[in-house]
Coordinates of C-alpha atoms in Angstrom, one line a residue:
Chain M
M1 CA 5.7 1.6 46.2
N2 CA 3.8 -1.5 46.3
I3 CA 1.8 -2.2 43.2
P4 CA -0.8 -5.0 43.7
N5 CA -0.2 -7.9 41.5
E6 CA -3.6 -7.6 39.9
Y7 CA -2.5 -4.3 38.3
K8 CA 0.8 -5.7 37.2
E9 CA -1.0 -8.5 35.5
L10 CA -3.5 -6.1 33.8
A11 CA -0.6 -4.0 32.5
W12 CA 1.2 -7.1 31.2
Q13 CA -1.9 -8.4 29.5
G14 CA -2.8 -5.1 27.9
L15 CA 0.7 -4.1 26.7
W16 CA 2.1 -7.4 25.6
K17 CA 0.5 -10.8 26.2
N18 CA -3.0 -10.0 25.2
N19 CA -2.4 -6.9 23.2
P20 CA -5.6 -5.9 21.3
G21 CA -3.6 -5.1 18.1
L22 CA -1.1 -7.9 17.9
V23 CA -2.7 -10.8 19.7
Q24 CA -6.5 -10.3 19.8
L25 CA -6.4 -8.7 16.4
L26 CA -9.3 -6.6 17.2
G27 CA -10.1 -3.2 15.7
L28 CA -8.1 -4.0 12.6
C29 CA -10.1 -1.7 10.4
P30 CA -8.8 1.6 11.9
L31 CA -5.5 -0.1 12.6
L32 CA -4.9 -0.8 8.9
A33 CA -6.7 2.2 7.4
V34 CA -5.3 5.2 9.2
T35 CA -1.8 4.3 10.1
S36 CA -0.2 5.7 7.0
T37 CA 1.6 8.3 9.2
V38 CA 2.7 8.4 12.8
V39 CA 0.5 11.5 13.5
N40 CA -2.7 9.9 12.2
A41 CA -1.9 6.8 14.2
L42 CA -1.2 8.8 17.4
G43 CA -4.5 10.8 17.0
L44 CA -6.6 7.8 16.5
G45 CA -4.8 5.8 19.2
L46 CA -5.3 8.6 21.7
A47 CA -9.0 8.9 20.8
T48 CA -9.5 5.2 21.1
M49 CA -7.7 5.1 24.4
F50 CA -9.8 7.9 25.8
V51 CA -13.0 6.2 24.7
L52 CA -11.8 2.8 26.1
I53 CA -11.0 4.2 29.6
C54 CA -14.3 6.1 29.9
S55 CA -16.4 3.3 28.5
N56 CA -14.8 0.7 30.8
A57 CA -15.3 2.9 33.8
T58 CA -18.9 3.6 33.0
V59 CA -19.8 0.1 32.1
S60 CA -18.2 -1.1 35.3
A61 CA -20.0 1.5 37.4
I62 CA -23.4 0.6 36.2
Q63 CA -22.9 -3.2 36.0
H64 CA -25.4 -3.9 38.7
W65 CA -28.2 -2.1 37.1
V66 CA -27.8 -3.4 33.5
P67 CA -30.1 -6.3 32.6
K68 CA -28.2 -9.2 31.1
E69 CA -30.4 -9.5 28.1
I70 CA -29.9 -6.0 26.7
R71 CA -26.3 -5.3 27.9
I72 CA -24.8 -5.1 24.4
P73 CA -27.0 -2.3 23.1
I74 CA -26.4 -0.4 26.4
F75 CA -22.6 -0.8 25.9
V76 CA -22.9 0.4 22.4
L77 CA -24.8 3.5 23.5
I78 CA -22.2 4.3 26.2
I79 CA -19.4 3.9 23.7
A80 CA -21.2 6.0 21.1
A81 CA -21.7 8.8 23.6
F82 CA -18.0 8.9 24.4
V83 CA -17.0 8.7 20.7
T84 CA -19.3 11.7 20.0
C85 CA -17.5 13.6 22.8
V86 CA -14.1 12.8 21.3
Q87 CA -15.3 13.6 17.8
L88 CA -16.7 17.0 18.8
L89 CA -13.5 17.8 20.9
M90 CA -11.3 16.9 17.9
N91 CA -13.4 18.9 15.6
A92 CA -13.0 21.9 17.9
F93 CA -9.3 21.7 18.7
T94 CA -7.5 19.6 16.1
Y95 CA -9.5 20.3 13.0
G96 CA -6.8 19.2 10.5
L97 CA -6.4 15.9 12.1
Y98 CA -10.2 15.5 12.4
E99 CA -10.3 16.0 8.6
S100 CA -7.6 13.5 7.8
L101 CA -9.0 10.8 10.1
G102 CA -12.4 11.2 8.4
I103 CA -14.9 8.4 8.9
F104 CA -12.6 6.4 11.1
L105 CA -13.2 8.7 14.1
P106 CA -16.9 7.9 14.4
L107 CA -16.1 4.3 13.5
I108 CA -14.4 3.9 16.8
V109 CA -17.9 3.0 18.0
T110 CA -17.6 -0.3 16.1
N111 CA -14.1 -1.0 17.2
C112 CA -14.5 -4.5 18.7
A113 CA -11.5 -4.0 21.0
I114 CA -13.7 -1.5 23.0
I115 CA -16.8 -3.5 23.2
G116 CA -14.8 -6.6 23.8
R117 CA -13.2 -5.1 26.9
A118 CA -16.5 -3.8 28.1
E119 CA -18.1 -7.3 27.8
A120 CA -15.1 -9.4 28.9
Y121 CA -13.6 -7.4 31.7
A122 CA -15.4 -4.1 32.7
S123 CA -18.8 -5.6 33.2
K124 CA -17.5 -8.0 35.8
N125 CA -15.0 -6.0 37.7
P126 CA -14.8 -2.9 40.0
V127 CA -14.4 0.6 38.6
K128 CA -10.8 1.0 39.5
Q129 CA -9.5 -2.1 37.9
A130 CA -11.8 -1.6 34.8
S131 CA -10.4 1.9 34.2
F132 CA -6.9 0.6 34.6
D133 CA -7.6 -2.2 32.2
G134 CA -9.0 0.4 29.7
L135 CA -5.8 2.4 30.1
M136 CA -3.5 -0.5 29.5
M137 CA -5.5 -2.0 26.6
G138 CA -5.7 1.5 25.1
L139 CA -2.0 2.0 25.5
G140 CA -1.2 -1.3 23.9
F141 CA -3.4 -0.5 20.9
L142 CA -1.8 2.9 20.7
L143 CA 1.7 1.5 20.7
V144 CA 0.9 -0.9 17.9
L145 CA -0.7 1.9 15.9
V146 CA 2.3 4.2 16.4
V147 CA 4.8 1.5 15.5
L148 CA 2.9 0.5 12.4
G149 CA 2.5 4.2 11.5
A150 CA 6.2 4.8 11.9
I151 CA 7.1 1.8 9.7
R152 CA 4.7 2.8 7.0
E153 CA 5.7 6.5 7.1
V154 CA 9.4 5.8 6.9
L155 CA 9.0 3.4 4.0
G156 CA 6.3 5.4 2.2
Q157 CA 7.6 9.0 2.4
G158 CA 10.9 8.7 4.2
T159 CA 9.7 11.0 7.1
L160 CA 8.6 10.8 10.7
F161 CA 6.0 13.0 12.5
D162 CA 5.0 14.6 9.2
G163 CA 2.1 16.9 10.0
A164 CA 2.5 16.9 13.8
Q165 CA 1.2 20.4 13.9
L166 CA -2.3 19.0 13.1
L167 CA -2.3 17.3 16.5
L168 CA -0.1 19.3 18.8
G169 CA -0.2 22.8 17.5
D170 CA 2.0 25.0 15.4
W171 CA 5.2 24.5 17.5
A172 CA 5.2 20.8 16.5
A173 CA 5.9 21.5 12.9
N174 CA 9.6 21.3 13.8
L175 CA 9.1 17.7 14.9
R176 CA 9.2 16.5 11.3
I177 CA 12.2 14.3 10.8
E178 CA 13.5 13.5 7.3
V179 CA 14.7 9.9 7.8
M180 CA 15.8 9.3 4.3
Q181 CA 15.5 11.2 1.1
L182 CA 13.1 9.4 -1.3
D183 CA 12.8 10.5 -4.9
N184 CA 9.7 8.4 -5.3
Q185 CA 7.1 7.6 -2.7
F186 CA 6.8 3.9 -2.1
L187 CA 3.0 3.9 -2.5
L188 CA 2.5 0.3 -1.4
A189 CA 3.6 1.2 2.1
I190 CA 1.0 4.0 2.3
L191 CA -1.8 1.9 0.7
P192 CA -3.8 -0.6 2.8
P193 CA -2.0 -3.7 1.4
G194 CA 1.3 -2.3 2.8
A195 CA -0.5 -2.1 6.2
F196 CA -1.4 -5.8 6.0
I197 CA 2.1 -6.8 5.1
A198 CA 3.7 -4.6 7.8
M199 CA 1.2 -5.9 10.4
G200 CA 2.1 -9.5 9.5
F201 CA 5.8 -8.7 10.1
L202 CA 5.0 -7.1 13.4
I203 CA 3.0 -10.1 14.6
A204 CA 5.8 -12.4 13.4
A205 CA 8.3 -10.4 15.3
K206 CA 6.2 -10.6 18.5
N207 CA 5.9 -14.3 18.2
K208 CA 9.6 -14.6 17.6
I209 CA 10.4 -12.6 20.8
D210 CA 7.9 -14.7 22.7
D211 CA 9.7 -17.9 21.5
K212 CA 13.1 -16.5 22.5
I213 CA 11.7 -15.6 26.0
A214 CA 10.2 -19.1 26.3
Q215 CA 13.5 -20.7 25.4
H216 CA 15.5 -18.7 28.0
Q217 CA 13.1 -19.4 30.8
P218 CA 14.4 -22.2 33.0
K219 CA 12.5 -25.4 32.4
E220 CA 10.3 -26.3 35.2
Q221 CA 11.6 -29.4 36.9
E222 CA 9.0 -32.1 37.0
S223 CA 8.8 -33.2 40.6
Q224 CA 9.4 -36.9 40.4
I225 CA 7.7 -38.9 43.0
E226 CA 9.4 -42.1 43.6
R227 CA 7.2 -44.9 44.9
V228 CA 8.7 -47.8 46.7
R229 CA 6.8 -50.8 46.3
V230 CA 6.5 -52.5 49.5
N231 CA 4.9 -55.8 49.7
F232 CA 3.6 -56.3 53.1
D233 CA 2.0 -59.6 52.4
S234 CA 5.1 -61.6 51.9
Chain E
M1 CA 11.4 -65.1 -10.2
A2 CA 9.6 -62.8 -7.9
Y3 CA 6.6 -61.0 -9.4
W4 CA 6.9 -57.4 -8.3
I5 CA 3.5 -55.9 -7.7
A6 CA 3.3 -52.1 -7.9
S7 CA 0.3 -50.1 -6.8
S8 CA -1.4 -47.8 -9.2
P9 CA -0.9 -45.5 -11.1
H10 CA 1.5 -47.6 -13.2
N11 CA 2.3 -45.0 -15.7
H12 CA 4.7 -42.5 -14.1
I13 CA 5.5 -39.1 -15.4
Q14 CA 9.3 -38.9 -15.5
G15 CA 9.5 -35.1 -15.4
S16 CA 10.8 -33.3 -12.4
T17 CA 10.4 -29.8 -11.2
P18 CA 13.8 -28.6 -12.4
A19 CA 13.3 -30.2 -15.8
L20 CA 9.9 -28.5 -16.3
M21 CA 11.1 -25.2 -15.1
R22 CA 14.1 -25.4 -17.4
L23 CA 11.9 -26.2 -20.3
V24 CA 9.6 -23.2 -19.6
I25 CA 12.7 -20.9 -19.3
Y26 CA 14.0 -22.2 -22.7
A27 CA 10.5 -21.5 -24.2
T28 CA 10.8 -17.8 -23.2
I29 CA 13.9 -17.4 -25.4
P30 CA 12.1 -16.6 -28.7
G31 CA 10.1 -13.9 -26.8
I32 CA 13.3 -12.5 -25.2
L33 CA 15.1 -12.5 -28.5
A34 CA 12.2 -10.6 -30.1
Q35 CA 12.2 -8.2 -27.2
W36 CA 16.0 -7.7 -27.7
Y37 CA 15.5 -7.2 -31.5
F38 CA 12.7 -4.6 -31.3
F39 CA 13.4 -2.9 -27.9
G40 CA 17.1 -3.3 -27.3
W41 CA 19.0 -4.4 -24.3
G42 CA 16.8 -3.1 -21.5
N43 CA 14.9 -6.2 -20.7
L44 CA 17.9 -8.4 -20.9
I45 CA 19.6 -6.2 -18.3
H46 CA 16.5 -6.3 -16.1
I47 CA 16.4 -10.1 -16.4
G48 CA 20.0 -10.2 -15.2
L49 CA 19.3 -7.9 -12.3
A50 CA 16.2 -9.8 -11.3
L51 CA 18.0 -13.2 -11.6
T52 CA 20.8 -12.1 -9.3
T53 CA 18.4 -10.6 -6.8
A54 CA 16.0 -13.6 -6.8
L55 CA 18.9 -16.1 -6.3
V56 CA 20.4 -14.1 -3.5
A57 CA 17.0 -13.7 -1.8
E58 CA 16.1 -17.3 -2.3
F59 CA 19.4 -18.4 -0.9
T60 CA 19.0 -16.2 2.2
V61 CA 15.5 -17.3 3.0
L62 CA 16.1 -20.9 2.3
S63 CA 19.1 -20.9 4.7
L64 CA 17.0 -19.0 7.3
R65 CA 14.3 -21.6 7.0
E66 CA 16.8 -24.4 7.2
K67 CA 15.7 -26.0 4.0
K68 CA 17.9 -28.0 1.5
V69 CA 19.5 -25.0 -0.1
A70 CA 21.4 -26.6 -2.9
E71 CA 18.4 -28.6 -4.1
Q72 CA 15.8 -25.8 -3.9
L73 CA 17.9 -23.0 -5.0
F74 CA 18.5 -24.3 -8.4
D75 CA 15.1 -26.0 -9.0
G76 CA 14.4 -23.2 -11.5
S77 CA 11.3 -21.8 -10.0
A78 CA 13.1 -18.7 -8.6
M79 CA 14.9 -18.3 -11.9
L80 CA 11.7 -18.5 -13.9
T81 CA 10.0 -16.0 -11.7
A82 CA 13.0 -13.6 -12.2
V83 CA 12.9 -14.1 -16.0
L84 CA 9.2 -13.4 -16.1
I85 CA 9.6 -10.2 -14.0
G86 CA 12.5 -9.1 -16.3
I87 CA 10.4 -9.6 -19.4
S88 CA 7.3 -7.8 -18.1
L89 CA 9.0 -4.6 -16.9
P90 CA 9.4 -1.5 -19.0
A91 CA 12.8 -1.8 -20.7
L92 CA 14.2 1.4 -19.4
A93 CA 12.9 1.3 -15.8
P94 CA 15.5 2.2 -13.1
W95 CA 17.5 -0.7 -11.8
W96 CA 15.9 -0.7 -8.3
I97 CA 12.5 -1.6 -9.9
S98 CA 13.6 -5.0 -10.9
V99 CA 15.6 -5.5 -7.7
L100 CA 12.6 -4.6 -5.5
G101 CA 10.3 -6.6 -7.6
A102 CA 12.4 -9.8 -7.5
L103 CA 12.9 -9.4 -3.7
F104 CA 9.1 -9.0 -3.1
A105 CA 8.3 -11.9 -5.4
I106 CA 10.7 -14.3 -3.7
V107 CA 10.6 -13.3 -0.1
I108 CA 7.1 -12.2 0.5
V109 CA 4.9 -13.8 -2.2
K110 CA 6.7 -17.1 -2.4
Q111 CA 8.8 -18.0 0.7
L112 CA 6.7 -16.4 3.4
Y113 CA 3.7 -18.4 2.2
G114 CA 5.7 -21.6 2.5
G115 CA 7.9 -21.7 -0.6
I116 CA 7.5 -23.6 -3.9
G117 CA 4.1 -25.3 -4.2
H118 CA 2.4 -23.2 -1.4
N119 CA 2.1 -19.7 -2.9
P120 CA -1.5 -18.7 -3.6
F121 CA -0.4 -16.0 -6.0
N122 CA 1.8 -16.0 -9.0
P123 CA 5.0 -14.4 -7.6
A124 CA 6.0 -12.6 -10.8
M125 CA 2.6 -11.1 -11.4
A126 CA 2.2 -10.1 -7.7
A127 CA 5.5 -8.4 -7.8
Y128 CA 4.5 -6.6 -11.1
V129 CA 1.3 -5.3 -9.5
M130 CA 3.1 -4.3 -6.4
L131 CA 5.5 -2.2 -8.6
L132 CA 2.8 -0.8 -10.7
I133 CA 0.7 0.5 -7.9
S134 CA 3.8 1.7 -5.9
F135 CA 5.7 3.4 -8.7
P136 CA 3.2 4.3 -11.4
V137 CA 5.5 6.8 -13.2
Q138 CA 8.4 4.3 -13.7
M139 CA 6.2 1.4 -14.5
T140 CA 4.3 3.2 -17.2
S141 CA 7.3 4.8 -19.0
W142 CA 7.5 2.2 -21.7
Q143 CA 10.3 2.5 -24.2
P144 CA 9.1 2.8 -27.8
P145 CA 10.5 0.3 -30.4
L146 CA 14.0 1.1 -31.5
A147 CA 12.9 1.7 -35.1
L148 CA 10.8 4.6 -34.0
M149 CA 13.3 6.3 -31.7
S150 CA 14.9 9.4 -32.9
I151 CA 17.9 8.8 -30.5
P152 CA 19.8 5.6 -31.1
L153 CA 20.2 3.4 -28.0
D154 CA 23.1 0.9 -27.8
F155 CA 24.0 -1.4 -24.9
S156 CA 26.1 1.0 -22.9
N157 CA 23.6 3.8 -23.2
T158 CA 20.8 1.5 -22.1
L159 CA 22.8 0.5 -19.1
S160 CA 23.5 4.1 -18.3
V161 CA 19.7 5.0 -18.5
I162 CA 18.8 2.1 -16.2
F163 CA 21.4 3.0 -13.6
T164 CA 21.6 6.8 -13.9
Q165 CA 18.4 7.8 -15.7
F166 CA 20.4 9.5 -18.5
T167 CA 22.4 8.4 -21.5
F168 CA 26.0 9.4 -21.9
D169 CA 24.9 12.3 -24.1
G170 CA 22.5 13.5 -21.3
Y171 CA 19.2 12.4 -22.8
S172 CA 16.6 11.6 -20.3
L173 CA 14.0 8.9 -20.6
E174 CA 11.3 11.4 -21.4
Q175 CA 13.5 12.6 -24.4
L176 CA 14.1 9.1 -25.5
R177 CA 10.4 8.4 -25.6
T178 CA 9.8 11.5 -27.8
H179 CA 8.9 10.9 -31.4
V180 CA 10.6 13.0 -34.1
D181 CA 7.4 14.9 -34.3
G182 CA 7.7 15.9 -30.7
Y183 CA 5.1 13.9 -28.9
T184 CA 5.7 11.1 -26.3
M185 CA 5.2 7.7 -27.7
A186 CA 3.2 5.2 -25.6
T187 CA 2.4 1.5 -26.1
P188 CA -0.3 0.7 -28.7
L189 CA -2.8 -0.2 -25.9
D190 CA -2.2 3.0 -24.2
T191 CA -2.4 5.0 -27.4
V192 CA -5.8 3.5 -28.3
K193 CA -7.1 4.1 -24.9
T194 CA -6.0 7.7 -24.8
N195 CA -7.3 8.3 -28.3
I196 CA -10.8 7.0 -27.4
T197 CA -11.0 9.5 -24.5
L198 CA -9.9 12.2 -27.0
G199 CA -12.8 11.3 -29.2
L200 CA -10.8 9.6 -32.0
T201 CA -12.0 6.4 -33.6
I202 CA -10.1 3.2 -33.7
S203 CA -9.4 3.5 -37.4
E204 CA -7.9 6.9 -36.8
S205 CA -5.7 5.5 -34.0
M206 CA -4.4 2.8 -36.3
N207 CA -2.6 5.4 -38.3
N208 CA -0.4 6.2 -35.3
P209 CA 3.3 5.3 -35.9
V210 CA 3.4 3.1 -32.7
I211 CA 0.7 0.9 -34.2
G212 CA 2.8 0.4 -37.3
E213 CA 1.9 -1.9 -40.1
Y214 CA -0.5 -4.3 -38.4
V215 CA -1.5 -4.0 -34.7
G216 CA 1.6 -2.7 -32.9
E217 CA 5.1 -2.0 -34.1
G218 CA 7.4 -4.4 -32.3
W219 CA 4.7 -5.6 -29.9
Q220 CA 3.0 -7.8 -32.5
W221 CA 6.2 -9.8 -33.1
L222 CA 6.9 -10.0 -29.4
N223 CA 3.5 -11.6 -28.9
A224 CA 4.0 -13.9 -31.9
A225 CA 7.4 -15.0 -30.5
F226 CA 5.8 -15.8 -27.1
L227 CA 3.0 -17.7 -29.0
L228 CA 5.8 -19.7 -30.7
G229 CA 7.4 -20.5 -27.3
G230 CA 4.0 -21.5 -25.9
L231 CA 3.3 -23.8 -28.8
F232 CA 6.7 -25.4 -28.2
L233 CA 5.7 -26.0 -24.5
I234 CA 2.5 -27.6 -25.6
T235 CA 4.2 -30.0 -28.0
Q236 CA 6.6 -30.9 -25.2
K237 CA 3.6 -31.6 -22.9
A238 CA 5.0 -29.1 -20.4
I239 CA 1.7 -27.3 -20.3
S240 CA -1.8 -28.4 -21.3
Y241 CA -3.4 -26.6 -24.2
V242 CA -6.6 -26.1 -22.2
T243 CA -5.6 -23.0 -20.3
P244 CA -4.2 -20.8 -23.2
L245 CA -7.0 -22.0 -25.6
S246 CA -9.7 -21.1 -23.1
F247 CA -8.0 -17.8 -22.3
L248 CA -7.5 -16.7 -25.9
A249 CA -11.0 -17.9 -26.9
S250 CA -12.6 -16.0 -24.1
L251 CA -10.7 -12.8 -25.0
F252 CA -11.6 -13.5 -28.7
I253 CA -15.3 -13.7 -27.9
C254 CA -15.5 -10.7 -25.7
S255 CA -13.5 -8.5 -28.0
L256 CA -15.4 -9.8 -31.1
I257 CA -18.8 -8.9 -29.5
A258 CA -17.6 -5.5 -28.6
F259 CA -16.1 -4.9 -32.0
L260 CA -19.3 -6.0 -33.8
V261 CA -21.4 -3.8 -31.6
S262 CA -19.2 -0.7 -32.0
P263 CA -16.2 -0.9 -34.3
D264 CA -15.3 2.7 -33.8
S265 CA -14.7 2.5 -30.0
N266 CA -13.4 -1.1 -29.8
A267 CA -10.2 -2.4 -31.0
S268 CA -10.2 -5.6 -33.1
T269 CA -9.6 -9.1 -31.7
L270 CA -6.2 -9.3 -33.4
F271 CA -5.2 -6.1 -31.6
H272 CA -6.1 -7.5 -28.3
W273 CA -4.4 -10.8 -29.0
F274 CA -1.1 -9.4 -30.2
N275 CA -0.7 -6.5 -27.8
G276 CA 0.5 -6.1 -24.3
A277 CA 1.1 -9.2 -22.3
T278 CA -1.6 -11.4 -23.8
M279 CA 0.5 -14.3 -25.2
L280 CA 3.0 -14.1 -22.3
G281 CA 0.0 -14.4 -19.9
A282 CA -1.7 -17.1 -21.9
F283 CA 1.2 -19.5 -22.1
F284 CA 3.6 -18.7 -19.3
I285 CA 1.7 -17.1 -16.5
L286 CA -1.8 -18.6 -16.4
T287 CA -0.3 -22.1 -16.8
D288 CA 1.5 -21.8 -13.5
P289 CA 0.8 -25.1 -11.9
V290 CA 0.9 -23.8 -8.3
S291 CA -1.4 -20.8 -8.2
G292 CA -4.0 -21.9 -10.9
A293 CA -6.8 -24.4 -10.7
T294 CA -6.1 -28.1 -10.7
S295 CA -8.8 -29.9 -12.6
V296 CA -9.3 -29.6 -16.4
K297 CA -12.7 -28.1 -16.0
G298 CA -11.4 -25.7 -13.4
R299 CA -8.6 -24.6 -15.6
I300 CA -11.0 -23.8 -18.4
V301 CA -13.2 -21.7 -16.1
V302 CA -10.2 -19.9 -14.6
A303 CA -8.7 -19.0 -18.0
A304 CA -12.0 -17.9 -19.4
L305 CA -12.5 -15.7 -16.4
A306 CA -9.0 -14.3 -16.9
G307 CA -9.8 -13.6 -20.6
F308 CA -13.0 -11.9 -19.7
L309 CA -11.3 -9.8 -17.0
V310 CA -8.5 -8.7 -19.3
F311 CA -11.0 -7.4 -21.8
I312 CA -13.1 -5.7 -19.2
I313 CA -10.1 -3.9 -17.5
R314 CA -8.5 -3.0 -20.8
K315 CA -11.8 -1.5 -22.0
F316 CA -13.2 0.1 -18.9
G317 CA -10.4 0.1 -16.3
G318 CA -7.9 2.7 -15.5
Y319 CA -4.9 0.8 -16.7
P320 CA -4.1 0.1 -20.3
D321 CA -3.1 -3.6 -19.8
A322 CA -4.6 -6.0 -17.4
V323 CA -3.0 -9.4 -17.5
A324 CA -1.3 -9.0 -14.2
F325 CA -4.4 -7.9 -12.4
S326 CA -6.6 -10.6 -14.0
V327 CA -4.1 -13.3 -13.1
L328 CA -4.1 -12.2 -9.5
L329 CA -7.9 -12.0 -9.4
C330 CA -8.1 -15.5 -10.9
N331 CA -5.5 -16.9 -8.4
M332 CA -7.9 -15.7 -5.7
A333 CA -10.8 -17.4 -7.4
A334 CA -9.0 -20.6 -8.2
P335 CA -9.6 -22.4 -4.9
L336 CA -13.3 -21.7 -5.1
I337 CA -13.4 -22.8 -8.7
D338 CA -11.6 -26.0 -7.7
Q339 CA -14.2 -26.6 -5.1
Y340 CA -17.0 -26.5 -7.7
T341 CA -15.3 -28.3 -10.5
R342 CA -14.0 -31.3 -8.6
P343 CA -13.9 -34.3 -11.0
R344 CA -16.3 -37.1 -10.3
T345 CA -14.6 -40.1 -8.7
Y346 CA -15.4 -43.4 -10.4
G347 CA -18.3 -45.2 -8.8
H348 CA -19.7 -42.1 -7.0
S349 CA -22.4 -40.0 -8.5

């Protein structure tokens, strides 16, 4: 299978190099507020990803009819429409999760990662690429959310996938893993300051890995041009 | 003879960081002794635990950061942080409380921000607040003074409570905190706060055995000892008198106004001065040269703000004592206050 380079680049940008959570630091509010457990993080990440794909596709499809001057309000309207869809869907099918995400579900509208992609990429590119960009950016954001949620849940309660039945149905109650037995909850990890600290460590780890990669890459040889000075006059 | 020309300032201060830190650590000794006399071995054990952890953590991070380990490890700042953490913890808190606190203070609050001289927050107080919001149960189980305890507590039993939660005879911390009459003893600040919500007046609260003869059995002498250590620091010119004076004056004015308005629901100024961490905060924590303000005017403002905050939180907040929270809030405000209290340079208006 031959994947065009353009898509590879989009995937690389969304998942690692220009990750909305770790590099662009966009959408920090939900990132820090709801990642107290993996399940919350997963729920919000999926919702954000869905909205991002749909809004990117729509923005890209109507790019030729949107007047430049009022494009931002139009983008916001589109995003808000999709967020409302997600909200109603989650209210209908995953009510427990809908309750625990609370205000942060409607707040996806104000997530700057989404409007940022609409403005920076979707409004200038064809539908196919824009939707793929939405998928990759959404996936990158989702991954950061889940990793952060996992760190905070393990440190805070010593469990993983606690409350998975809220998102996936009753069978998922068995997914709960007791990583370590804690007599006392480490509340700092669950509270927002813990999210900031864990986020700092994640960003530091990413920079460290980038440094390592840069060191291992072969240094580009500078092509030396030797000039021979020739004096024809003499 | 060559005439050696030096540029100004000509009058050098000979003190170095290790010497200053050592002096401050010595000045805590009266307070620690008072703590040992009235509350037993708990805090000394915690100081030891915190010291060990802090030095190990400092060594690890310094070698990771490729700094001069030998020089910075024993400059005293990490040791002072550990001593302050050990002093401020409840005496019978479990061992991992002081280990976690010292780790957090050194690794995250101090070294990750750039090490000595670069930390925006006081490491000891940031660690204390971290522990307080993370483990409220352990961090509010204060041991009553030895004189009031119905079960005697010696060194080995204290060690046993800290490491296993029980004494050799199987008494739990809850039982140790129980008065002969069967109720749990709290700190004087906590007692007064709870009694006000129960509808008791201040003068009724003052009859409680934990208050004792003056304003707090044990606690009053503890604060007096820290006051003594602080005065020693001022005579040695290790700290300036401005900060503690401004802090205590601000607390005095706030509590005096409240007391004059309603003596039944507001404790006296003496009670505020000689309870909780007031004196420790005034002389040993607010005077931190790194995280506080720099100019004299700035220090006055920061310390006065801290005094005001201590009173407000003690009176209206959810926690009985407030020095750690006020210090952190003032650390945040210090750069801004510095901005507005910059001393005038000579020749400029």
